[in-house]
Short mmCIF file of C-alpha atoms in Angstrom, two decimals:
data_model
loop_
_atom_site.label_atom_id
_atom_site.label_comp_id
_atom_site.label_asym_id
_atom_site.label_seq_id
_atom_site.Cartn_x
_atom_site.Cartn_y
_atom_site.Cartn_z
CA MET X 243 113.74 68.48 90.80
CA GLN X 244 114.28 67.29 94.19
CA LEU X 245 117.36 65.92 93.06
CA GLY X 246 118.07 69.35 91.67
CA LEU X 247 117.01 70.57 95.02
CA ILE X 248 119.55 68.11 96.73
CA SER X 249 122.11 69.38 94.78
CA LEU X 250 122.19 72.67 95.66
CA LYS X 251 122.19 72.08 98.67
CA ALA X 252 125.11 69.73 98.69
CA GLY X 253 126.84 72.84 96.21
CA GLN X 254 126.91 71.36 93.15
CA ALA X 255 125.75 73.80 90.95
CA GLU X 256 126.48 72.20 88.04
CA GLU X 257 124.89 69.11 89.01
CA ALA X 258 122.15 71.39 90.42
CA VAL X 259 121.54 72.98 86.96
CA LYS X 260 121.73 69.75 85.28
CA TRP X 261 118.01 68.16 86.55
CA LEU X 262 116.50 71.90 86.89
CA GLU X 263 116.88 72.00 82.81
CA ASN X 264 114.78 69.28 82.93
CA VAL X 265 111.44 69.96 85.20
CA LYS X 266 108.27 69.39 82.73
CA PHE X 267 105.16 69.64 83.34
CA VAL X 268 104.08 71.24 85.97
CA PRO X 269 103.26 74.80 86.07
CA GLU X 270 104.90 75.34 89.12
CA GLN X 271 107.49 73.45 89.06
CA VAL X 272 108.84 74.59 86.39
CA ASN X 273 108.93 78.37 87.66
CA ARG X 274 110.29 76.85 90.73
CA ALA X 275 113.23 75.72 88.68
CA ARG X 276 113.04 79.08 86.56
CA LEU X 277 114.00 80.20 90.68
CA HIS X 278 116.44 78.18 91.17
CA LEU X 279 118.15 78.15 88.20
CA ALA X 280 118.23 81.64 87.99
CA GLN X 281 119.83 82.14 91.47
CA VAL X 282 122.73 79.64 90.28
CA ALA X 283 123.12 82.18 87.29
CA TYR X 284 122.90 85.26 89.44
CA GLN X 285 125.54 83.55 91.54
CA LYS X 286 128.31 83.03 89.27
CA GLN X 287 127.46 86.87 88.69
CA ASP X 288 125.81 85.55 84.94
CA TYR X 289 123.58 88.39 84.90
CA GLU X 290 122.66 87.90 81.47
CA ARG X 291 121.21 84.25 82.19
CA ALA X 292 119.29 85.43 84.77
CA ILE X 293 117.63 87.26 83.36
CA ARG X 294 116.84 85.11 80.45
CA CYS X 295 115.85 82.20 82.38
CA LEU X 296 113.46 84.77 83.95
CA SER X 297 112.35 86.63 80.56
CA GLY X 298 110.24 85.51 77.98
CA ALA X 299 106.73 86.37 76.91
CA GLY X 300 103.70 86.72 80.14
CA PHE X 301 106.31 85.30 82.63
CA LEU X 302 105.79 86.71 85.78
CA ASP X 303 101.95 87.44 84.91
CA SER X 304 101.48 83.67 84.03
CA VAL X 305 103.34 82.76 88.09
CA SER X 306 99.85 82.55 90.57
CA ASP X 307 101.89 82.19 93.58
CA ALA X 308 102.57 85.71 95.46
CA ALA X 309 105.50 84.60 96.77
CA LEU X 310 107.04 83.08 94.02
CA LYS X 311 106.45 86.21 91.84
CA SER X 312 108.21 87.95 94.30
CA ASP X 313 110.89 86.44 94.31
CA LEU X 314 111.25 85.75 90.41
CA CYS X 315 111.45 89.83 90.71
CA LEU X 316 113.63 90.25 93.47
CA ILE X 317 116.37 87.82 91.19
CA LEU X 318 115.20 89.34 88.21
CA GLY X 319 115.83 93.43 89.61
CA LEU X 320 119.02 92.52 90.67
CA SER X 321 120.74 91.09 87.95
CA GLU X 322 118.74 93.83 85.59
CA ARG X 323 121.10 96.22 88.30
CA ASN X 324 123.97 94.25 88.15
CA ARG X 325 124.29 93.53 84.24
CA LYS X 326 127.02 95.57 82.20
CA GLU X 327 124.81 97.51 80.44
CA PRO X 328 122.21 97.92 83.04
CA ASP X 329 118.25 99.42 82.37
CA LEU X 330 118.19 101.27 86.00
CA LYS X 331 114.67 102.14 85.42
CA LYS X 332 113.34 97.90 84.46
CA ALA X 333 115.72 96.77 87.71
CA GLY X 334 113.33 99.50 89.80
CA GLU X 335 109.83 98.68 88.20
CA TYR X 336 111.23 94.61 89.01
CA LEU X 337 111.94 95.39 92.35
CA LYS X 338 109.08 97.42 93.27
CA LEU X 339 107.06 94.32 92.94
CA VAL X 340 109.13 92.37 96.00
CA VAL X 341 106.12 91.94 98.54
CA PRO X 342 106.64 93.63 102.14
CA ASN X 343 106.13 90.21 103.35
CA SER X 344 108.56 87.66 100.94
CA ALA X 345 111.68 87.46 102.48
CA GLY X 346 114.00 89.38 99.85
CA TYR X 347 111.80 92.56 101.03
CA ALA X 348 114.68 94.29 102.49
CA GLN X 349 117.07 93.57 99.91
CA ALA X 350 114.55 94.60 97.37
CA GLN X 351 114.93 98.01 98.95
CA ALA X 352 118.40 98.21 100.22
CA ALA X 353 118.84 97.96 96.90
CA LEU X 354 116.12 100.55 96.00
CA GLY X 355 117.54 102.85 98.22
CA ASP X 356 120.93 102.75 96.23
CA GLN X 357 119.33 103.41 92.61
CA TYR X 358 117.44 106.39 94.11
CA ARG X 359 120.51 107.43 96.15
CA GLU X 360 122.95 107.11 93.02
CA ALA X 361 120.36 109.11 91.32
CA GLN X 362 120.33 111.42 94.43
CA ALA X 363 116.47 110.92 94.19
CA TYR X 364 117.05 111.42 98.33
CA ALA X 365 113.67 111.89 99.83
CA GLN X 366 112.78 108.24 98.21
CA ALA X 367 116.65 107.25 98.52
CA VAL X 368 115.42 107.34 102.36
CA ALA X 369 111.76 105.66 102.35
CA ALA X 370 113.57 102.49 100.98
CA TYR X 371 115.89 102.68 103.46
CA THR X 372 114.00 102.92 106.44
CA GLN X 373 112.17 99.52 104.95
CA ALA X 374 115.82 98.40 104.33
CA SER X 375 117.02 98.99 107.87
CA ALA X 376 113.61 97.07 109.91
CA THR X 377 115.70 94.30 109.42
CA PRO X 378 118.63 93.64 111.43
CA LYS X 379 121.25 91.74 108.14
CA TYR X 380 119.89 95.62 106.18
CA ALA X 381 119.65 97.90 109.08
CA ALA X 382 123.69 99.44 108.96
CA GLN X 383 124.03 99.69 105.58
CA GLY X 384 120.56 101.38 105.56
CA LEU X 385 121.26 103.53 109.14
CA PHE X 386 123.83 104.38 106.94
CA HIS X 387 123.74 105.74 104.28
CA LEU X 388 120.08 107.15 105.89
CA GLY X 389 122.64 108.90 107.88
CA ALA X 390 124.75 109.96 105.16
CA ILE X 391 121.49 111.73 103.12
CA HIS X 392 121.38 113.69 106.05
CA VAL X 393 124.05 115.04 106.93
CA LYS X 394 124.06 115.93 102.58
CA TRP X 395 120.83 117.74 103.75
CA ALA X 396 122.04 119.56 106.63
CA GLU X 397 125.52 120.45 104.55
CA GLN X 398 123.24 121.73 101.73
CA ALA X 399 121.21 124.00 103.92
CA ALA X 400 124.20 125.29 105.76
CA ASP X 401 125.11 128.70 106.05
CA PRO X 402 127.84 129.06 103.76
CA ALA X 403 129.00 131.51 107.30
CA PHE X 404 129.26 128.40 109.18
CA HIS X 405 131.64 126.11 106.80
CA ILE X 406 133.59 128.96 107.37
CA LEU X 407 134.35 129.11 111.44
CA LEU X 408 134.57 125.95 111.22
CA LEU X 409 137.04 125.48 109.07
CA ALA X 410 139.13 128.67 111.22
CA PHE X 411 138.70 126.29 114.39
CA PHE X 412 139.16 122.89 112.57
#
């Protein structure tokens, strides 16, 4: 496990995969190794492999560490969302399992916001983007989409005569 993590930090993905695939016996280390393998696959945009690394009958249920389970759900949700033929319902279910106090929560909320916005479920998108915008890394994305949604709502609620008036002056 340690050699795999050292290789990951050194940017040697192939060497890391070799070591991480050989982790056995200690369940928590196996789970962490599978997470790191999935992260390498995700970074290489091999979303099918990332999903395979974390799938299996009852695998998520067997993970007892809440932070680790949250990270696993984030990778699963993002991979499911980005694969060639995404299952958006499944992606949303995984992303909703990311816990609020985890490092990946804002990223999960931003992805959920995108998913809701694309499905035109604007009220849910607003809730997700509001959560995402609380973190500096996702604030710009969240606030931009919140503004766009509110503009869309304002356009839908505006009187058609107002649009004609705007067109006459501009």
